[in-house]
Amino acid sequence: MFNKVLIANRGEIALRVIRACRELGVKTVAVYSEADRYSLHVRFADEAVCIGPPQSKESYLSVPRLIAAAEVTNADAIHPGYGFLSENASFAEICGTSGLTFIGPKPESIMSMGDKALAKDTMRKAGVPVIPGSDGVVFDFNEAKRIAGEIGYPVIIKATAGGGGRGMRIVREAAEFENAFRTASHEAEKAFSNPSVYIEKYLERPRHIEIQIMGDRHGNVVHFGERDCTIQRRHQKLVEESPSPAITQEIREAMGAAAVKGAKSVHYQGAGTIEFLLDKDKSFYFMEMNTRIQVEHPVTEEVVGIDLLKLQIEVAAGERLKKMKVKPEWHAMECRINAEDPMHDFRPSPGKIVSFHMPGGFGVRVDTHAYAGYEIPPYYDSLVAKLIVKAKTRDEVVDKMYHTLDEFIVEGIHTTIPFHKKLMKNEQFRSGDFDTKFVEQFNFKD
Ligand code: MV4
């Protein structure tokens, strides 16, 4: 096992990593920007190093400063958390050449899954179902238009360097294709310095379902079932749950097997997520792979009773995944409590938290770095807390979520709590029958 882990992150995930390290008997180093001097990760880690000014580019995204912090504190591994440098292949590579274990997959895995067309092709070759479309990227407009005609409209043009909803364009008829193709490519060049795009059939109103996996350094890969992340707004997840109310045990097993097959084909090591789109006819297709631990990992932890952070650190240290029986024992749901004003288009609402009281009780978990008096800085993401509840059925979870949201007091800033409370009372949400357009059409203000 490692002696000392440096956490190249902040907020709740930095605390989550510190707690896992404590249980493993591993020492921790926090890094922090000048805006995070009073953050809990700085207090709870064994050591803390200030790495620069508030702007991420000069602190949490600064590779030289992070490596220097690891060297002066004599850390032997770096945990990247999520966001920031967690899916940066060159950072993973530099950790390796600096004698530090990057707690995550090999740089080549990050690289190949970061290129979305290459990832799709890799999965297709491994026998994982993919959405019908072009074979990889298409450079030539005439060829692109021919392919679009072949697969049939509507189609979607996606930037290969995009992902997570960035750099996409839906085309509903042939007459719009030329303009859409050129604009998509131009925008991809501007946003990612890579104009390459690929084309696929556009699925109307799918659901987003993802499989949590873990790979060790000995070729073993296990999956921990699915999370349904269909409740999103502008590609930001708001609620995640497991088991998905939309799939049967048969689909669950097929999706899990496909995810494991895909991950094994690239000798995947570490925590990862395979995202699928579930079409209305219940066919599922590979969409993207995330090569990090995700925000919503606690949903799976609660459902199967396994500490994914500890497991992630153990496999990074070379431990073998044991034969485990992974079985969904609970239904769990997570609401993201963001410092945003849902009454005003979810605009950011940073500032001082004047009072803070979090809910508790059986089956209630709150992952947060916030406290009364804490000031949410304007520089980073708006996540204040993750409220995760579990119960034996979905109906009980939804009711429990409502009651715990009602007990959650955050004063001084606006949060997404009122949105979630309305959602928990919505009949369509409660029925479990909704798709990725649901939040857009959900008028929670009345
Ligand atoms: C799609 C799609 C429909 N058809 N691809 C959005 C995020 C990025 N990972 C891919 N996304 C989509 N890709 C095809 N061929 C619909 C979406 C999509 C979506 C997917 C998951 C969750 C929410 C979404 C909201 C809008 C669009």
XYZ file of C-alpha atoms and ligand atoms in Angstrom:
473
model
C 0.000 0.000 0.000
C 1.044 3.604 -0.478
C 2.713 5.535 2.323
C 1.379 8.970 1.382
C -1.151 10.154 -1.193
C -1.373 13.703 -2.533
C -4.894 14.756 -3.476
C -4.872 16.953 -6.587
C -8.372 18.255 -5.978
C -10.610 20.210 -3.603
C -14.132 20.195 -2.182
C -16.133 17.153 -1.207
C -14.142 14.698 -3.329
C -10.897 15.714 -1.595
C -12.580 14.876 1.740
C -13.860 11.597 0.307
C -10.308 10.611 -0.707
C -8.867 11.674 2.682
C -11.398 9.465 4.500
C -10.622 6.457 2.315
C -6.874 6.959 2.878
C -7.372 7.172 6.654
C -9.156 3.832 6.672
C -6.341 2.334 4.626
C -3.692 3.751 6.980
C -2.314 6.012 4.266
C -1.093 9.554 5.018
C -2.544 12.421 2.997
C -1.368 15.700 1.496
C -3.902 18.352 0.535
C -3.111 21.036 -2.014
C -5.084 24.248 -2.026
C -5.425 27.548 -3.805
C -5.477 30.879 -1.966
C -9.298 30.800 -2.255
C -9.448 27.493 -0.348
C -7.372 28.333 2.712
C -10.392 27.687 4.989
C -11.536 24.537 3.236
C -11.998 21.337 5.216
C -9.669 19.290 3.008
C -6.861 21.553 4.194
C -7.792 20.873 7.824
C -8.380 17.155 7.536
C -5.302 16.144 5.537
C -2.105 15.307 7.412
C -0.261 18.024 5.486
C -1.340 20.846 3.211
C 0.515 22.819 0.553
C -0.656 26.102 -0.980
C -0.116 25.769 -4.716
C -1.153 29.158 -6.037
C -3.803 31.790 -6.681
C -7.540 31.059 -6.950
C -7.716 30.555 -10.749
C -7.689 26.812 -11.501
C -5.097 27.236 -14.274
C -2.592 28.516 -11.724
C -3.446 26.025 -8.987
C -5.448 22.788 -9.376
C -4.595 22.580 -13.084
C -0.903 23.421 -12.716
C 1.033 20.215 -13.358
C 4.457 21.586 -12.301
C 3.056 22.906 -9.005
C 1.306 19.636 -8.205
C 4.386 17.550 -8.980
C 6.541 19.919 -6.910
C 4.088 19.628 -3.991
C 4.256 15.828 -4.222
C 8.049 15.929 -4.311
C 8.529 18.252 -1.324
C 6.097 16.223 0.791
C 7.541 12.904 -0.344
C 4.179 11.552 -1.520
C 4.261 8.321 -3.505
C 0.919 8.600 -5.294
C -1.509 11.235 -6.600
C -5.285 10.953 -6.499
C -6.827 13.268 -9.117
C -10.482 13.073 -7.963
C -12.887 14.136 -10.726
C -12.703 17.161 -13.025
C -9.439 19.152 -13.079
C -6.609 16.818 -14.251
C -8.427 13.517 -13.647
C -8.720 12.721 -17.376
C -5.535 14.389 -18.534
C -3.301 11.729 -20.117
C -0.223 13.920 -20.062
C -0.610 14.528 -16.310
C -0.917 10.773 -15.717
C 2.204 10.275 -17.820
C 4.203 12.959 -15.970
C 3.199 11.430 -12.619
C 4.675 8.142 -13.845
C 7.936 9.643 -15.087
C 8.243 11.552 -11.779
C 8.051 8.300 -9.820
C 4.507 8.922 -8.574
C 1.628 6.470 -8.982
C -1.289 8.133 -10.725
C -4.396 6.674 -9.058
C -6.247 6.031 -12.284
C -5.864 4.249 -15.596
C -2.788 4.189 -17.813
C -2.233 7.347 -19.909
C -3.005 5.346 -23.084
C -6.448 4.393 -21.741
C -7.249 8.010 -20.881
C -6.062 9.050 -24.328
C -8.012 6.455 -26.288
C -11.256 7.029 -24.364
C -10.790 10.836 -24.580
C -11.030 10.616 -28.354
C -14.737 9.813 -28.663
C -14.640 8.392 -32.210
C -11.659 6.193 -31.329
C -13.391 5.070 -28.113
C -16.489 4.136 -30.077
C -14.458 2.199 -32.634
C -12.568 0.385 -29.870
C -15.837 -0.647 -28.214
C -17.386 -1.722 -31.532
C -14.373 -3.975 -32.216
C -14.757 -5.458 -28.726
C -18.342 -6.425 -29.559
C -20.073 -3.689 -27.532
C -23.195 -2.295 -29.263
C -22.593 1.203 -30.658
C -24.955 3.712 -32.277
C -25.092 3.303 -36.086
C -22.988 5.956 -37.805
C -19.725 6.796 -39.527
C -16.688 4.558 -39.046
C -14.668 7.026 -37.010
C -14.146 10.651 -37.980
C -15.204 12.048 -41.365
C -13.174 14.841 -42.938
C -14.886 15.263 -46.265
C -18.244 17.032 -46.391
C -19.574 15.042 -49.371
C -18.713 11.752 -47.721
C -20.302 12.961 -44.467
C -23.498 13.894 -46.250
C -23.639 10.532 -48.020
C -23.248 8.713 -44.672
C -25.977 10.865 -43.091
C -28.321 9.970 -45.955
C -27.497 6.302 -45.505
C -28.193 6.173 -41.772
C -31.245 8.411 -42.212
C -32.242 11.664 -40.535
C -32.205 12.838 -37.837
C -28.452 12.480 -37.312
C -26.106 13.995 -34.754
C -22.663 15.406 -35.508
C -20.258 15.048 -32.586
C -16.763 16.444 -32.038
C -14.325 13.596 -31.435
C -12.515 15.769 -28.877
C -15.830 16.740 -27.230
C -17.847 14.644 -24.861
C -20.276 15.265 -22.061
C -22.532 17.100 -24.479
C -19.965 19.607 -25.708
C -19.543 20.016 -29.460
C -22.723 18.327 -30.709
C -25.186 19.307 -33.418
C -28.478 17.648 -34.328
C -29.454 17.653 -38.016
C -33.085 16.926 -38.851
C -33.007 17.109 -42.661
C -30.544 16.891 -45.551
C -30.939 20.582 -46.445
C -29.454 21.594 -43.067
C -26.535 19.181 -43.246
C -23.881 21.283 -44.988
C -24.269 24.255 -42.700
C -24.379 22.022 -39.592
C -21.310 20.025 -40.616
C -19.185 23.098 -41.296
C -20.338 24.872 -38.141
C -19.773 21.776 -35.968
C -16.273 21.308 -37.328
C -15.441 25.002 -36.973
C -16.717 25.063 -33.368
C -14.789 21.914 -32.536
C -11.608 23.549 -33.863
C -12.251 26.642 -31.738
C -13.177 24.771 -28.567
C -10.811 21.777 -28.645
C -8.176 22.713 -31.274
C -9.403 19.659 -33.186
C -11.969 20.009 -35.994
C -12.644 16.269 -36.368
C -16.253 15.156 -36.112
C -18.157 11.895 -36.502
C -21.759 11.189 -37.337
C -24.379 8.950 -35.824
C -28.089 8.281 -35.846
C -29.836 10.681 -33.463
C -31.900 8.819 -30.879
C -34.963 10.785 -29.758
C -35.556 10.914 -26.013
C -33.160 8.236 -24.786
C -32.215 7.554 -21.179
C -28.681 7.880 -19.841
C -27.613 4.715 -18.048
C -24.039 4.035 -17.003
C -22.185 1.042 -15.619
C -19.586 1.415 -12.857
C -16.558 -0.754 -13.384
C -13.191 -1.372 -11.717
C -10.135 -2.989 -13.274
C -7.033 -4.230 -11.463
C -3.469 -4.516 -12.775
C -3.862 -8.254 -13.330
C -6.504 -8.158 -16.055
C -9.582 -8.552 -13.833
C -12.564 -6.254 -14.386
C -15.766 -6.238 -12.341
C -18.918 -4.163 -12.686
C -21.145 -2.812 -9.940
C -24.377 -2.378 -11.845
C -25.908 0.717 -13.330
C -26.771 4.284 -12.425
C -29.606 6.039 -14.182
C -28.527 9.643 -14.832
C -31.394 10.680 -17.071
C -32.286 13.695 -14.903
C -29.902 16.279 -16.382
C -30.057 19.921 -17.340
C -27.745 21.218 -20.071
C -25.648 18.083 -19.666
C -25.257 18.658 -15.927
C -26.569 15.755 -13.900
C -28.957 16.731 -11.125
C -30.221 13.380 -9.845
C -28.763 9.886 -10.179
C -30.271 6.631 -9.000
C -29.785 2.897 -8.974
C -31.266 0.458 -9.879
C -32.647 2.157 -13.004
C -36.441 2.077 -13.090
C -36.200 1.619 -16.880
C -34.374 -1.697 -17.211
C -35.023 -5.346 -16.456
C -32.590 -7.771 -14.829
C -31.924 -9.151 -18.309
C -30.890 -5.739 -19.708
C -28.879 -5.039 -16.549
C -26.878 -8.202 -17.026
C -26.362 -7.598 -20.757
C -25.219 -4.010 -20.125
C -22.886 -5.100 -17.320
C -21.395 -7.845 -19.480
C -20.905 -5.404 -22.383
C -19.161 -2.914 -20.074
C -16.808 -5.571 -18.703
C -16.040 -6.851 -22.209
C -15.261 -3.315 -23.406
C -13.057 -2.530 -20.413
C -11.174 -5.838 -20.649
C -10.469 -5.267 -24.339
C -8.397 -2.183 -23.435
C -6.860 -3.788 -20.305
C -8.549 -1.077 -18.274
C -7.123 -0.387 -14.808
C -8.825 1.635 -12.109
C -12.307 3.058 -11.618
C -14.281 3.787 -14.761
C -17.766 4.293 -16.087
C -19.213 3.125 -19.383
C -22.097 5.367 -20.442
C -24.922 3.939 -22.515
C -27.916 5.466 -24.200
C -31.081 3.420 -23.719
C -33.439 3.843 -26.654
C -37.242 3.737 -26.386
C -37.256 0.142 -27.677
C -34.835 -0.721 -24.795
C -31.834 -1.294 -27.049
C -28.695 0.148 -25.503
C -25.616 1.588 -27.136
C -22.157 2.617 -25.906
C -21.847 6.392 -25.757
C -18.675 7.365 -23.874
C -16.317 6.059 -21.228
C -15.281 8.157 -18.230
C -11.833 7.210 -16.988
C -12.188 8.565 -13.446
C -14.167 8.159 -10.244
C -17.378 10.125 -10.769
C -19.408 12.552 -8.674
C -22.249 10.029 -8.427
C -20.177 7.015 -7.290
C -21.838 7.022 -3.802
C -25.122 5.845 -5.371
C -23.432 2.591 -6.337
C -21.601 2.350 -2.995
C -24.922 2.504 -1.152
C -26.651 0.007 -3.440
C -23.960 -2.683 -3.325
C -22.290 -1.872 0.018
C -18.763 -1.484 -1.378
C -16.360 1.428 -0.741
C -15.293 2.269 -4.304
C -12.666 4.832 -3.237
C -10.842 2.324 -1.048
C -11.050 -0.257 -3.817
C -9.746 2.266 -6.362
C -6.723 3.050 -4.176
C -6.095 -0.634 -3.458
C -6.069 -1.629 -7.122
C -3.813 1.349 -7.932
C -1.375 -0.038 -5.340
C -1.374 -3.327 -7.283
C -3.855 -5.353 -5.230
C -5.886 -7.999 -6.961
C -9.676 -7.686 -7.186
C -11.117 -10.501 -5.113
C -14.020 -12.588 -6.307
C -16.958 -10.636 -4.976
C -20.655 -11.132 -5.270
C -21.997 -7.781 -6.367
C -25.705 -7.629 -5.836
C -28.035 -4.626 -5.612
C -29.286 -4.762 -2.019
C -30.836 -1.280 -1.866
C -32.369 1.399 -3.985
C -30.359 4.639 -3.762
C -30.707 8.146 -5.127
C -28.451 11.209 -5.094
C -29.506 14.843 -5.382
C -26.811 17.346 -6.228
C -27.170 20.404 -4.009
C -25.562 23.166 -6.046
C -24.977 26.822 -5.198
C -27.301 27.870 -8.013
C -30.616 29.691 -8.154
C -33.153 27.401 -9.824
C -35.667 30.293 -9.968
C -33.274 32.206 -12.210
C -32.079 29.712 -14.795
C -29.774 27.958 -12.310
C -27.411 30.931 -12.240
C -24.405 30.542 -9.933
C -24.967 31.726 -6.355
C -21.590 31.769 -4.612
C -21.093 33.462 -1.235
C -21.091 32.864 2.497
C -23.193 30.050 3.948
C -24.747 31.705 6.996
C -26.459 28.669 8.450
C -26.064 25.028 7.572
C -27.861 22.010 8.915
C -27.729 18.674 7.187
C -30.228 15.839 7.444
C -29.401 12.467 8.977
C -30.948 9.228 10.081
C -31.047 5.700 8.723
C -30.141 5.456 5.046
C -29.090 9.105 4.770
C -25.630 10.169 3.615
C -24.321 13.656 2.929
C -20.984 14.101 1.153
C -19.988 17.732 1.564
C -17.159 20.098 2.367
C -19.561 22.875 3.434
C -20.219 24.194 6.966
C -21.844 27.232 8.566
C -19.592 30.201 7.863
C -17.981 28.596 4.793
C -17.727 30.805 1.748
C -18.380 29.157 -1.632
C -15.713 30.643 -3.912
C -16.843 31.735 -7.385
C -13.901 30.080 -9.169
C -14.857 26.400 -9.196
C -17.885 24.153 -9.718
C -21.040 24.919 -7.772
C -21.435 21.602 -5.908
C -22.170 22.243 -2.218
C -23.307 18.795 -1.115
C -24.454 15.440 -2.374
C -27.466 14.063 -0.552
C -27.701 10.309 -0.968
C -30.530 8.250 0.493
C -31.237 4.556 0.344
C -34.243 2.372 1.086
C -35.594 -0.963 -0.077
C -37.837 0.391 -2.837
C -37.807 3.352 -5.216
C -41.056 4.741 -3.785
C -39.572 4.775 -0.291
C -36.405 6.428 -1.594
C -38.312 9.239 -3.276
C -40.352 9.929 -0.117
C -37.279 9.752 2.097
C -35.460 12.105 -0.271
C -38.293 14.629 0.016
C -38.252 14.525 3.808
C -34.468 14.807 4.063
C -34.443 17.717 1.582
C -37.016 19.361 3.835
C -34.592 19.045 6.772
C -31.627 20.372 4.793
C -31.028 23.994 5.793
C -28.637 26.111 3.759
C -28.962 29.870 4.292
C -27.020 32.739 2.763
C -26.895 31.364 -0.790
C -29.425 29.960 -3.236
C -29.361 26.196 -3.798
C -31.048 23.554 -5.927
C -32.924 22.155 -2.871
C -36.307 23.723 -3.881
C -35.951 22.212 -7.365
C -35.333 18.741 -5.934
C -38.284 19.011 -3.553
C -40.623 19.832 -6.440
C -39.139 16.989 -8.452
C -39.753 14.447 -5.676
C -43.461 15.409 -5.739
C -43.799 15.246 -9.552
C -46.007 12.399 -10.737
C -44.025 11.613 -13.873
C -40.758 11.526 -11.950
C -42.343 9.316 -9.333
C -43.591 6.929 -12.028
C -40.022 6.367 -13.207
C -41.118 6.907 -16.805
C -39.136 9.882 -18.109
C -36.324 10.661 -20.570
C -33.485 13.139 -21.105
C -35.906 15.907 -22.155
C -37.801 15.711 -18.867
C -36.016 18.497 -16.911
C -36.263 20.881 -19.875
C -40.041 20.432 -19.907
C -40.488 20.314 -16.141
C -41.904 23.624 -14.993
C -41.014 23.486 -11.331
C -41.816 27.132 -10.683
C -45.571 26.590 -10.374
C -26.762 11.413 -28.307
C -28.146 11.642 -28.170
C -28.983 11.064 -29.077
N -28.487 10.341 -30.099
N -26.317 10.680 -29.335
C -25.365 14.138 -24.652
C -24.136 14.013 -23.840
C -23.163 13.255 -24.647
N -22.490 12.315 -23.795
C -23.994 12.585 -25.705
N -25.309 13.099 -25.595
C -26.295 12.665 -26.409
N -25.873 11.905 -27.439
C -27.175 10.160 -30.210
N -26.708 9.449 -31.225
C -28.586 12.396 -27.085
C -27.660 12.930 -26.215
C -28.213 13.737 -25.155
C -28.204 13.315 -23.825
C -27.615 12.121 -23.451
C -27.592 11.722 -22.139
C -28.173 12.521 -21.180
C -28.751 13.718 -21.513
C -28.778 14.139 -22.853
C -29.378 15.334 -23.180
C -29.382 15.739 -24.493
C -28.803 14.945 -25.469
